[in-house]
CSV table of C-alpha atoms in Angstrom, one decimal:
chain,number,residue,atom,x,y,z
A,1,MET,CA,33.8,2.6,21.3
A,2,ARG,CA,31.4,1.7,24.1
A,3,ARG,CA,31.1,-1.8,25.4
A,4,SER,CA,28.7,-3.2,28.0
A,5,ILE,CA,27.7,-6.6,29.4
A,6,ALA,CA,24.4,-7.6,30.9
A,7,LEU,CA,22.7,-10.6,32.5
A,8,CYS,CA,19.1,-11.2,31.6
A,9,ARG,CA,17.3,-14.3,32.8
A,10,ARG,CA,14.1,-13.4,34.6
A,11,GLY,CA,10.9,-11.6,33.7
A,12,LEU,CA,11.1,-12.8,30.1
A,13,ARG,CA,8.1,-13.8,28.0
A,14,SER,CA,7.9,-17.0,26.0
A,15,TYR,CA,6.4,-17.3,22.6
A,16,CYS,CA,6.0,-21.1,22.7
A,17,THR,CA,3.9,-22.5,19.8
A,18,ASP,CA,2.2,-25.2,21.8
A,19,ALA,CA,1.9,-24.1,25.4
A,20,GLY,CA,-1.2,-22.5,26.8
A,21,ASP,CA,0.2,-20.0,29.3
A,22,GLY,CA,2.7,-17.2,28.6
A,23,PHE,CA,5.5,-18.4,30.8
A,24,GLN,CA,6.2,-22.0,29.8
A,25,SER,CA,8.3,-23.1,26.9
A,26,SER,CA,7.5,-26.1,24.8
A,27,LYS,CA,5.9,-29.0,26.5
A,28,LEU,CA,8.2,-31.3,24.5
A,29,LYS,CA,11.7,-31.1,25.9
A,30,ILE,CA,14.3,-32.6,23.6
A,31,PHE,CA,17.5,-30.8,24.7
A,32,ASP,CA,19.1,-30.2,28.0
A,33,ARG,CA,19.6,-26.4,27.8
A,34,HIS,CA,21.7,-26.4,31.1
A,35,LEU,CA,24.0,-29.0,29.7
A,36,LYS,CA,24.3,-27.1,26.4
A,37,ARG,CA,25.3,-24.0,28.3
A,38,VAL,CA,28.0,-26.1,30.1
A,39,GLN,CA,29.2,-27.5,26.8
A,40,ARG,CA,29.5,-23.9,25.3
A,41,ASP,CA,31.5,-22.9,28.4
A,42,ARG,CA,33.9,-25.7,27.7
A,43,ALA,CA,34.0,-24.8,24.0
A,44,ALA,CA,35.0,-21.3,24.8
A,45,TRP,CA,38.3,-22.7,26.2
A,46,LEU,CA,38.8,-25.4,23.5
A,47,MET,CA,37.9,-23.2,20.5
A,48,LYS,CA,40.6,-22.5,18.0
A,49,PRO,CA,41.3,-18.9,17.0
A,50,LYS,CA,40.1,-19.7,13.5
A,51,ASP,CA,38.0,-22.8,12.5
A,52,SER,CA,37.8,-23.3,8.7
A,53,LEU,CA,34.4,-24.9,8.8
A,54,VAL,CA,32.8,-22.3,11.2
A,55,ASP,CA,34.4,-19.4,9.2
A,56,THR,CA,33.1,-20.8,5.9
A,57,VAL,CA,29.6,-21.0,7.3
A,58,ALA,CA,29.7,-17.5,8.8
A,59,GLU,CA,31.2,-16.0,5.6
A,60,ASN,CA,28.5,-17.6,3.5
A,61,LEU,CA,25.8,-16.3,5.9
A,62,LEU,CA,27.2,-12.8,5.9
A,63,ASP,CA,27.5,-12.8,2.1
A,64,ARG,CA,23.7,-12.4,2.0
A,65,LEU,CA,24.0,-8.9,3.5
A,66,GLU,CA,25.8,-7.9,0.3
A,67,ASP,CA,22.8,-8.8,-1.7
A,68,CYS,CA,20.6,-6.3,0.2
A,69,LYS,CA,20.5,-2.7,-1.0
A,70,ARG,CA,19.5,-1.3,2.5
A,71,THR,CA,21.5,-1.0,5.7
A,72,PHE,CA,20.9,-2.5,9.1
A,73,PRO,CA,22.0,0.0,11.8
A,74,THR,CA,21.1,-2.2,14.8
A,75,ALA,CA,21.9,-5.9,14.8
A,76,LEU,CA,21.5,-8.8,17.2
A,77,CYS,CA,23.9,-11.7,16.9
A,78,MET,CA,22.9,-14.7,19.1
A,79,GLY,CA,24.4,-18.1,20.0
A,80,GLY,CA,26.5,-20.4,17.8
A,81,SER,CA,29.5,-18.9,16.1
A,82,LEU,CA,29.5,-15.4,17.7
A,83,GLU,CA,33.2,-14.7,17.4
A,84,ALA,CA,33.4,-15.8,13.7
A,85,ILE,CA,30.4,-13.5,12.9
A,86,ARG,CA,32.0,-10.5,14.7
A,87,ARG,CA,35.4,-11.1,13.1
A,88,LEU,CA,34.2,-11.6,9.6
A,89,LEU,CA,31.6,-8.8,9.5
A,90,ARG,CA,34.0,-6.3,7.9
A,91,GLY,CA,31.5,-3.5,7.6
A,92,ARG,CA,28.8,-5.5,5.7
A,93,GLY,CA,25.2,-4.5,6.3
A,94,GLY,CA,26.1,-1.0,7.5
A,95,ILE,CA,25.8,-2.1,11.1
A,96,GLU,CA,26.4,0.7,13.7
A,97,LYS,CA,25.2,-1.0,16.9
A,98,LEU,CA,25.9,-4.7,17.4
A,99,LEU,CA,24.4,-6.7,20.3
A,100,MET,CA,26.2,-10.1,21.0
A,101,MET,CA,24.2,-12.7,23.0
A,102,ASP,CA,24.9,-16.1,24.3
A,103,THR,CA,23.8,-18.5,27.0
A,104,SER,CA,27.4,-19.1,28.0
A,105,CYS,CA,29.3,-16.6,30.3
A,106,ASP,CA,32.6,-17.9,29.1
A,107,MET,CA,31.7,-17.6,25.4
A,108,VAL,CA,30.6,-14.0,25.9
A,109,LYS,CA,33.8,-13.2,27.7
A,110,LEU,CA,35.8,-14.8,24.8
A,111,CYS,CA,34.0,-12.6,22.3
A,112,LYS,CA,34.6,-9.5,24.5
A,113,ASP,CA,38.3,-10.2,24.9
A,114,ALA,CA,38.6,-10.9,21.1
A,115,GLU,CA,36.8,-7.6,20.4
A,116,GLN,CA,39.3,-5.7,22.5
A,117,GLN,CA,42.2,-7.2,20.6
A,118,THR,CA,40.7,-6.7,17.1
A,119,PRO,CA,37.9,-4.1,17.4
A,120,ASN,CA,35.4,-3.5,14.7
A,121,ASP,CA,35.8,0.1,13.7
A,122,ASN,CA,32.7,2.4,13.9
A,123,ILE,CA,30.6,-0.3,15.5
A,124,GLU,CA,29.2,0.1,19.1
A,125,THR,CA,29.3,-3.4,20.5
A,126,SER,CA,27.4,-4.6,23.6
A,127,TYR,CA,27.3,-8.0,25.2
A,128,ILE,CA,24.4,-9.8,26.9
A,129,ILE,CA,23.9,-13.3,28.5
A,130,GLY,CA,20.5,-14.6,27.4
A,131,ASP,CA,18.7,-17.6,26.0
A,132,GLU,CA,17.3,-17.9,22.5
A,133,GLU,CA,14.2,-19.6,24.0
A,134,TYR,CA,13.5,-16.5,26.2
A,135,LEU,CA,14.9,-13.7,24.0
A,136,PRO,CA,15.7,-10.7,26.3
A,137,VAL,CA,15.2,-8.1,23.5
A,138,LYS,CA,12.4,-5.6,23.2
A,139,GLU,CA,10.0,-5.9,20.3
A,140,ASN,CA,10.6,-3.7,17.2
A,141,SER,CA,14.1,-2.9,18.5
A,142,VAL,CA,16.6,-4.3,15.9
A,143,ASP,CA,17.0,-4.2,12.1
A,144,LEU,CA,18.8,-7.5,11.8
A,145,VAL,CA,18.9,-10.8,13.6
A,146,ILE,CA,21.8,-13.2,12.9
A,147,SER,CA,22.1,-16.7,14.3
A,148,CYS,CA,25.0,-18.9,13.0
A,149,LEU,CA,24.9,-22.5,14.1
A,150,GLY,CA,22.9,-22.0,17.3
A,151,LEU,CA,19.1,-22.3,16.8
A,152,HIS,CA,19.1,-26.1,16.2
A,153,TRP,CA,19.6,-26.6,19.9
A,154,THR,CA,16.4,-24.9,20.9
A,155,ASN,CA,13.5,-27.1,22.2
A,156,ASP,CA,10.9,-24.9,20.4
A,157,LEU,CA,12.5,-23.8,17.2
A,158,PRO,CA,9.3,-22.1,15.7
A,159,GLY,CA,8.8,-20.3,19.0
A,160,ALA,CA,12.4,-19.0,19.0
A,161,MET,CA,12.0,-17.8,15.5
A,162,ILE,CA,8.7,-16.0,16.3
A,163,GLN,CA,10.6,-14.1,19.1
A,164,CYS,CA,13.3,-13.2,16.5
A,165,ARG,CA,10.6,-11.8,14.2
A,166,LEU,CA,9.0,-9.8,17.0
A,167,ALA,CA,12.4,-8.3,17.9
A,168,LEU,CA,12.8,-7.0,14.4
A,169,LYS,CA,11.5,-3.7,13.2
A,170,SER,CA,9.3,-3.5,10.1
A,171,ASP,CA,11.3,-4.7,7.0
A,172,GLY,CA,13.9,-6.2,9.3
A,173,LEU,CA,16.0,-9.2,8.2
A,174,PHE,CA,16.4,-12.6,9.8
A,175,LEU,CA,19.5,-14.6,8.8
A,176,ALA,CA,20.2,-18.1,10.3
A,177,ALA,CA,22.3,-21.1,9.6
A,178,ILE,CA,21.5,-24.4,11.3
A,179,LEU,CA,22.8,-27.9,11.0
A,180,GLY,CA,20.7,-30.1,8.7
A,181,GLY,CA,19.6,-33.7,9.1
A,182,GLU,CA,22.4,-35.1,6.9
A,183,THR,CA,25.0,-33.8,9.3
A,184,LEU,CA,27.4,-36.5,10.7
A,185,LYS,CA,25.6,-39.2,8.8
A,186,GLU,CA,28.7,-41.3,8.8
A,187,LEU,CA,29.0,-41.1,12.6
A,188,ARG,CA,25.4,-42.0,13.0
A,189,ILE,CA,25.7,-45.1,10.9
A,190,ALA,CA,28.9,-46.2,12.7
A,191,CYS,CA,27.5,-45.6,16.1
A,192,THR,CA,24.3,-47.5,15.4
A,193,VAL,CA,26.2,-50.5,14.0
A,194,ALA,CA,28.5,-50.6,17.0
A,195,GLN,CA,25.7,-50.4,19.5
A,196,MET,CA,23.8,-53.1,17.8
A,197,GLU,CA,26.9,-55.3,17.8
A,198,ARG,CA,28.1,-54.6,21.3
A,199,GLU,CA,25.0,-53.8,23.3
A,200,GLY,CA,22.2,-55.5,21.3
A,201,GLY,CA,20.2,-52.2,20.9
A,202,ILE,CA,20.6,-48.5,20.3
A,203,SER,CA,20.3,-45.4,22.4
A,204,PRO,CA,20.3,-41.8,21.1
A,205,ARG,CA,23.9,-40.6,20.7
A,206,LEU,CA,23.4,-37.8,18.2
A,207,SER,CA,20.8,-35.1,18.3
A,208,PRO,CA,17.9,-34.9,15.9
A,209,LEU,CA,18.2,-32.1,13.3
A,210,ALA,CA,15.8,-30.3,11.0
A,211,GLN,CA,15.3,-31.6,7.4
A,212,VAL,CA,15.7,-29.2,4.4
A,213,ARG,CA,12.0,-29.7,3.6
A,214,ASP,CA,11.1,-28.3,7.0
A,215,ALA,CA,13.0,-25.0,6.8
A,216,GLY,CA,10.6,-23.2,4.6
A,217,ASN,CA,7.7,-24.3,6.7
A,218,LEU,CA,9.5,-23.0,9.8
A,219,LEU,CA,10.0,-19.5,8.3
A,220,THR,CA,6.3,-19.4,7.2
A,221,ARG,CA,5.1,-20.6,10.6
A,222,ALA,CA,7.1,-18.0,12.4
A,223,GLY,CA,5.4,-15.3,10.3
A,224,PHE,CA,8.4,-14.2,8.1
A,225,THR,CA,7.7,-12.9,4.6
A,226,LEU,CA,9.7,-13.5,1.5
A,227,PRO,CA,11.2,-16.7,2.9
A,228,GLY,CA,14.4,-18.2,1.4
A,229,VAL,CA,16.1,-21.5,2.0
A,230,ASP,CA,19.3,-22.9,0.5
A,231,VAL,CA,21.6,-25.7,1.5
A,232,ASP,CA,25.3,-26.5,1.4
A,233,GLU,CA,27.2,-29.6,2.3
A,234,TYR,CA,30.8,-29.6,3.5
A,235,THR,CA,33.0,-32.7,3.9
A,236,VAL,CA,35.7,-32.3,6.5
A,237,ARG,CA,38.4,-34.9,6.7
A,238,TYR,CA,39.9,-36.1,10.0
A,239,SER,CA,42.8,-38.3,11.0
A,240,SER,CA,40.6,-40.3,13.3
A,241,ALA,CA,37.1,-40.4,14.9
A,242,LEU,CA,38.7,-39.1,18.1
A,243,GLU,CA,39.8,-35.9,16.2
A,244,LEU,CA,36.2,-35.5,15.0
A,245,ILE,CA,34.9,-35.7,18.5
A,246,GLU,CA,37.5,-33.2,19.7
A,247,HIS,CA,36.4,-30.8,17.0
A,248,LEU,CA,32.7,-31.2,17.9
A,249,ARG,CA,33.6,-30.4,21.5
A,250,ALA,CA,35.5,-27.3,20.5
A,251,MET,CA,32.4,-26.2,18.5
A,252,GLY,CA,30.1,-26.9,21.4
A,253,GLU,CA,28.2,-29.4,19.2
A,254,THR,CA,28.2,-32.6,21.3
A,255,ASN,CA,25.2,-34.5,22.4
A,256,ALA,CA,22.8,-32.6,24.7
A,257,LEU,CA,19.7,-34.8,24.5
A,258,LEU,CA,17.6,-35.1,27.7
A,259,GLN,CA,17.1,-38.8,27.0
A,260,ARG,CA,20.7,-39.5,26.2
A,261,SER,CA,22.6,-42.4,27.7
A,262,LYS,CA,25.0,-40.9,30.2
A,263,VAL,CA,27.5,-43.8,29.9
A,264,LEU,CA,29.4,-44.8,26.8
A,265,LYS,CA,31.1,-48.1,27.2
A,266,LYS,CA,34.7,-48.3,26.2
A,267,ASP,CA,34.3,-51.2,23.8
A,268,THR,CA,31.3,-49.5,22.1
A,269,ALA,CA,33.4,-46.4,21.6
A,270,LEU,CA,36.3,-48.4,20.2
A,271,ALA,CA,34.0,-50.4,17.9
A,272,THR,CA,32.4,-47.2,16.6
A,273,ALA,CA,35.8,-45.8,15.7
A,274,ALA,CA,36.8,-49.1,14.0
A,275,ILE,CA,33.5,-49.3,12.0
A,276,TYR,CA,33.8,-45.7,11.0
A,277,GLU,CA,37.2,-46.2,9.6
A,278,SER,CA,36.4,-49.5,7.8
A,279,MET,CA,33.2,-48.2,6.2
A,280,PHE,CA,34.2,-44.6,5.3
A,281,GLY,CA,38.0,-44.4,5.6
A,282,ALA,CA,40.0,-43.2,2.6
A,283,GLU,CA,43.2,-44.6,1.2
A,284,ASP,CA,45.2,-41.9,2.9
A,285,GLY,CA,44.0,-43.0,6.3
A,286,THR,CA,41.6,-40.1,6.9
A,287,ILE,CA,37.9,-40.3,7.5
A,288,PRO,CA,35.2,-37.9,6.2
A,289,ALA,CA,32.5,-36.2,8.1
A,290,THR,CA,29.5,-34.5,6.4
A,291,PHE,CA,28.1,-31.2,7.7
A,292,GLN,CA,24.9,-30.1,6.1
A,293,ILE,CA,24.1,-26.4,6.6
A,294,ILE,CA,20.7,-25.0,6.0
A,295,TYR,CA,20.6,-21.2,5.4
A,296,MET,CA,17.3,-19.4,6.2
A,297,THR,CA,16.4,-15.9,5.2
A,298,GLY,CA,13.2,-14.1,6.2
A,299,TRP,CA,11.8,-10.5,6.6
A,300,ARG,CA,9.4,-8.9,8.9
A,301,GLU,CA,6.4,-7.7,7.1
A,302,HIS,CA,6.4,-4.2,5.5
A,303,HIS,CA,4.0,-2.5,3.1
A,304,SER,CA,6.8,-2.0,0.5
A,305,GLN,CA,7.5,-5.7,0.1
A,306,GLN,CA,6.3,-7.7,-2.8
A,307,LYS,CA,3.0,-9.5,-2.1
A,308,ALA,CA,1.3,-12.3,-4.0
A,309,LYS,CA,-2.1,-11.4,-5.6
A,310,LYS,CA,-5.2,-12.9,-4.1
A,311,ARG,CA,-6.7,-16.0,-5.7
A,312,GLY,CA,-9.1,-15.2,-8.5
A,313,SER,CA,-7.6,-11.7,-9.1
A,314,ALA,CA,-6.1,-12.6,-12.5
A,315,THR,CA,-7.4,-10.7,-15.5
A,316,VAL,CA,-5.9,-12.9,-18.2
A,317,SER,CA,-6.3,-16.6,-18.6
A,318,PHE,CA,-3.6,-19.1,-19.6
A,319,GLN,CA,-5.8,-20.0,-22.6
A,320,ASP,CA,-5.7,-16.4,-23.8
A,321,LEU,CA,-1.9,-16.3,-23.4
A,322,GLN,CA,-1.6,-19.5,-25.4
A,323,LYS,CA,-3.7,-18.0,-28.2
A,324,GLN,CA,-1.6,-14.8,-28.2
A,325,PHE,CA,1.9,-16.4,-28.1
A,326,GLY,CA,1.2,-19.8,-29.5
A,327,SER,CA,2.4,-23.2,-28.3
A,328,SER,CA,6.1,-23.9,-28.7
A,329,GLY,CA,5.6,-27.6,-27.9
A,330,GLY,CA,8.7,-27.7,-25.9
A,331,CYS,CA,7.1,-27.2,-22.4
């Protein structure tokens, strides 16, 4: 089994959806990508060998490969839950070459070390340090792109998805799981109430996330065919708000907003924990946290795929069908 590691940061093209030149990303900067890279470096050291939430999301995402009759010899797995995807792949998709990419050097090293301990048989694995916003992959070079809990941190999500589509070969598959807008709704409420009470106003503490209704539009805007979207919600119970924050840090999912307040007052933090427990705490002393996961599936265009007929091409009217089959009266 051959393994390699590469660093790619310069000379990359951007496919921003709203910038005029070819070298600038989105004019609207929401997230601090440097901070997110630092957070993922930290997460590589804090991450548990197995995380039930992350493993469940990765397993559900990979299950979609079992619904496909074709194989995907070359695959790109980028950002988010890299190690869970590699560990749970188990031969699905007929992958022969796997390219693992992350912005974090420590996260790539973690995946490389884990692969040496428990290698995937018959899969040639390579490692690369790169950014989803400047995808360092040639066009028409991979059969499958997988992103598990990573793309929701990009400043230009449609632009990143366009790059994923261009990296795919014809009839290639795009699989992604992102956090949805209902994620951590309990923490958002508690934090807002605490800030209003202690500081007389609110500042952004949790990142904005895509809504379910937006996911289909994102796939279409990025040029994918046969788009599919479905949603799962998971409720994880913690002993305290502090344990929830520690889990988010270990996942690399803490606040990375550019406009964030860099100081959290001690009394505001304590008030948030107390309000969280009083509003949402269970009788057994635990608190719930909701994680909404949006799964997206899309294909790069190919002549063999199903296509909708053009408007006005119908040869039979609904009126004729009604006359032929009658009206049941139940519809």
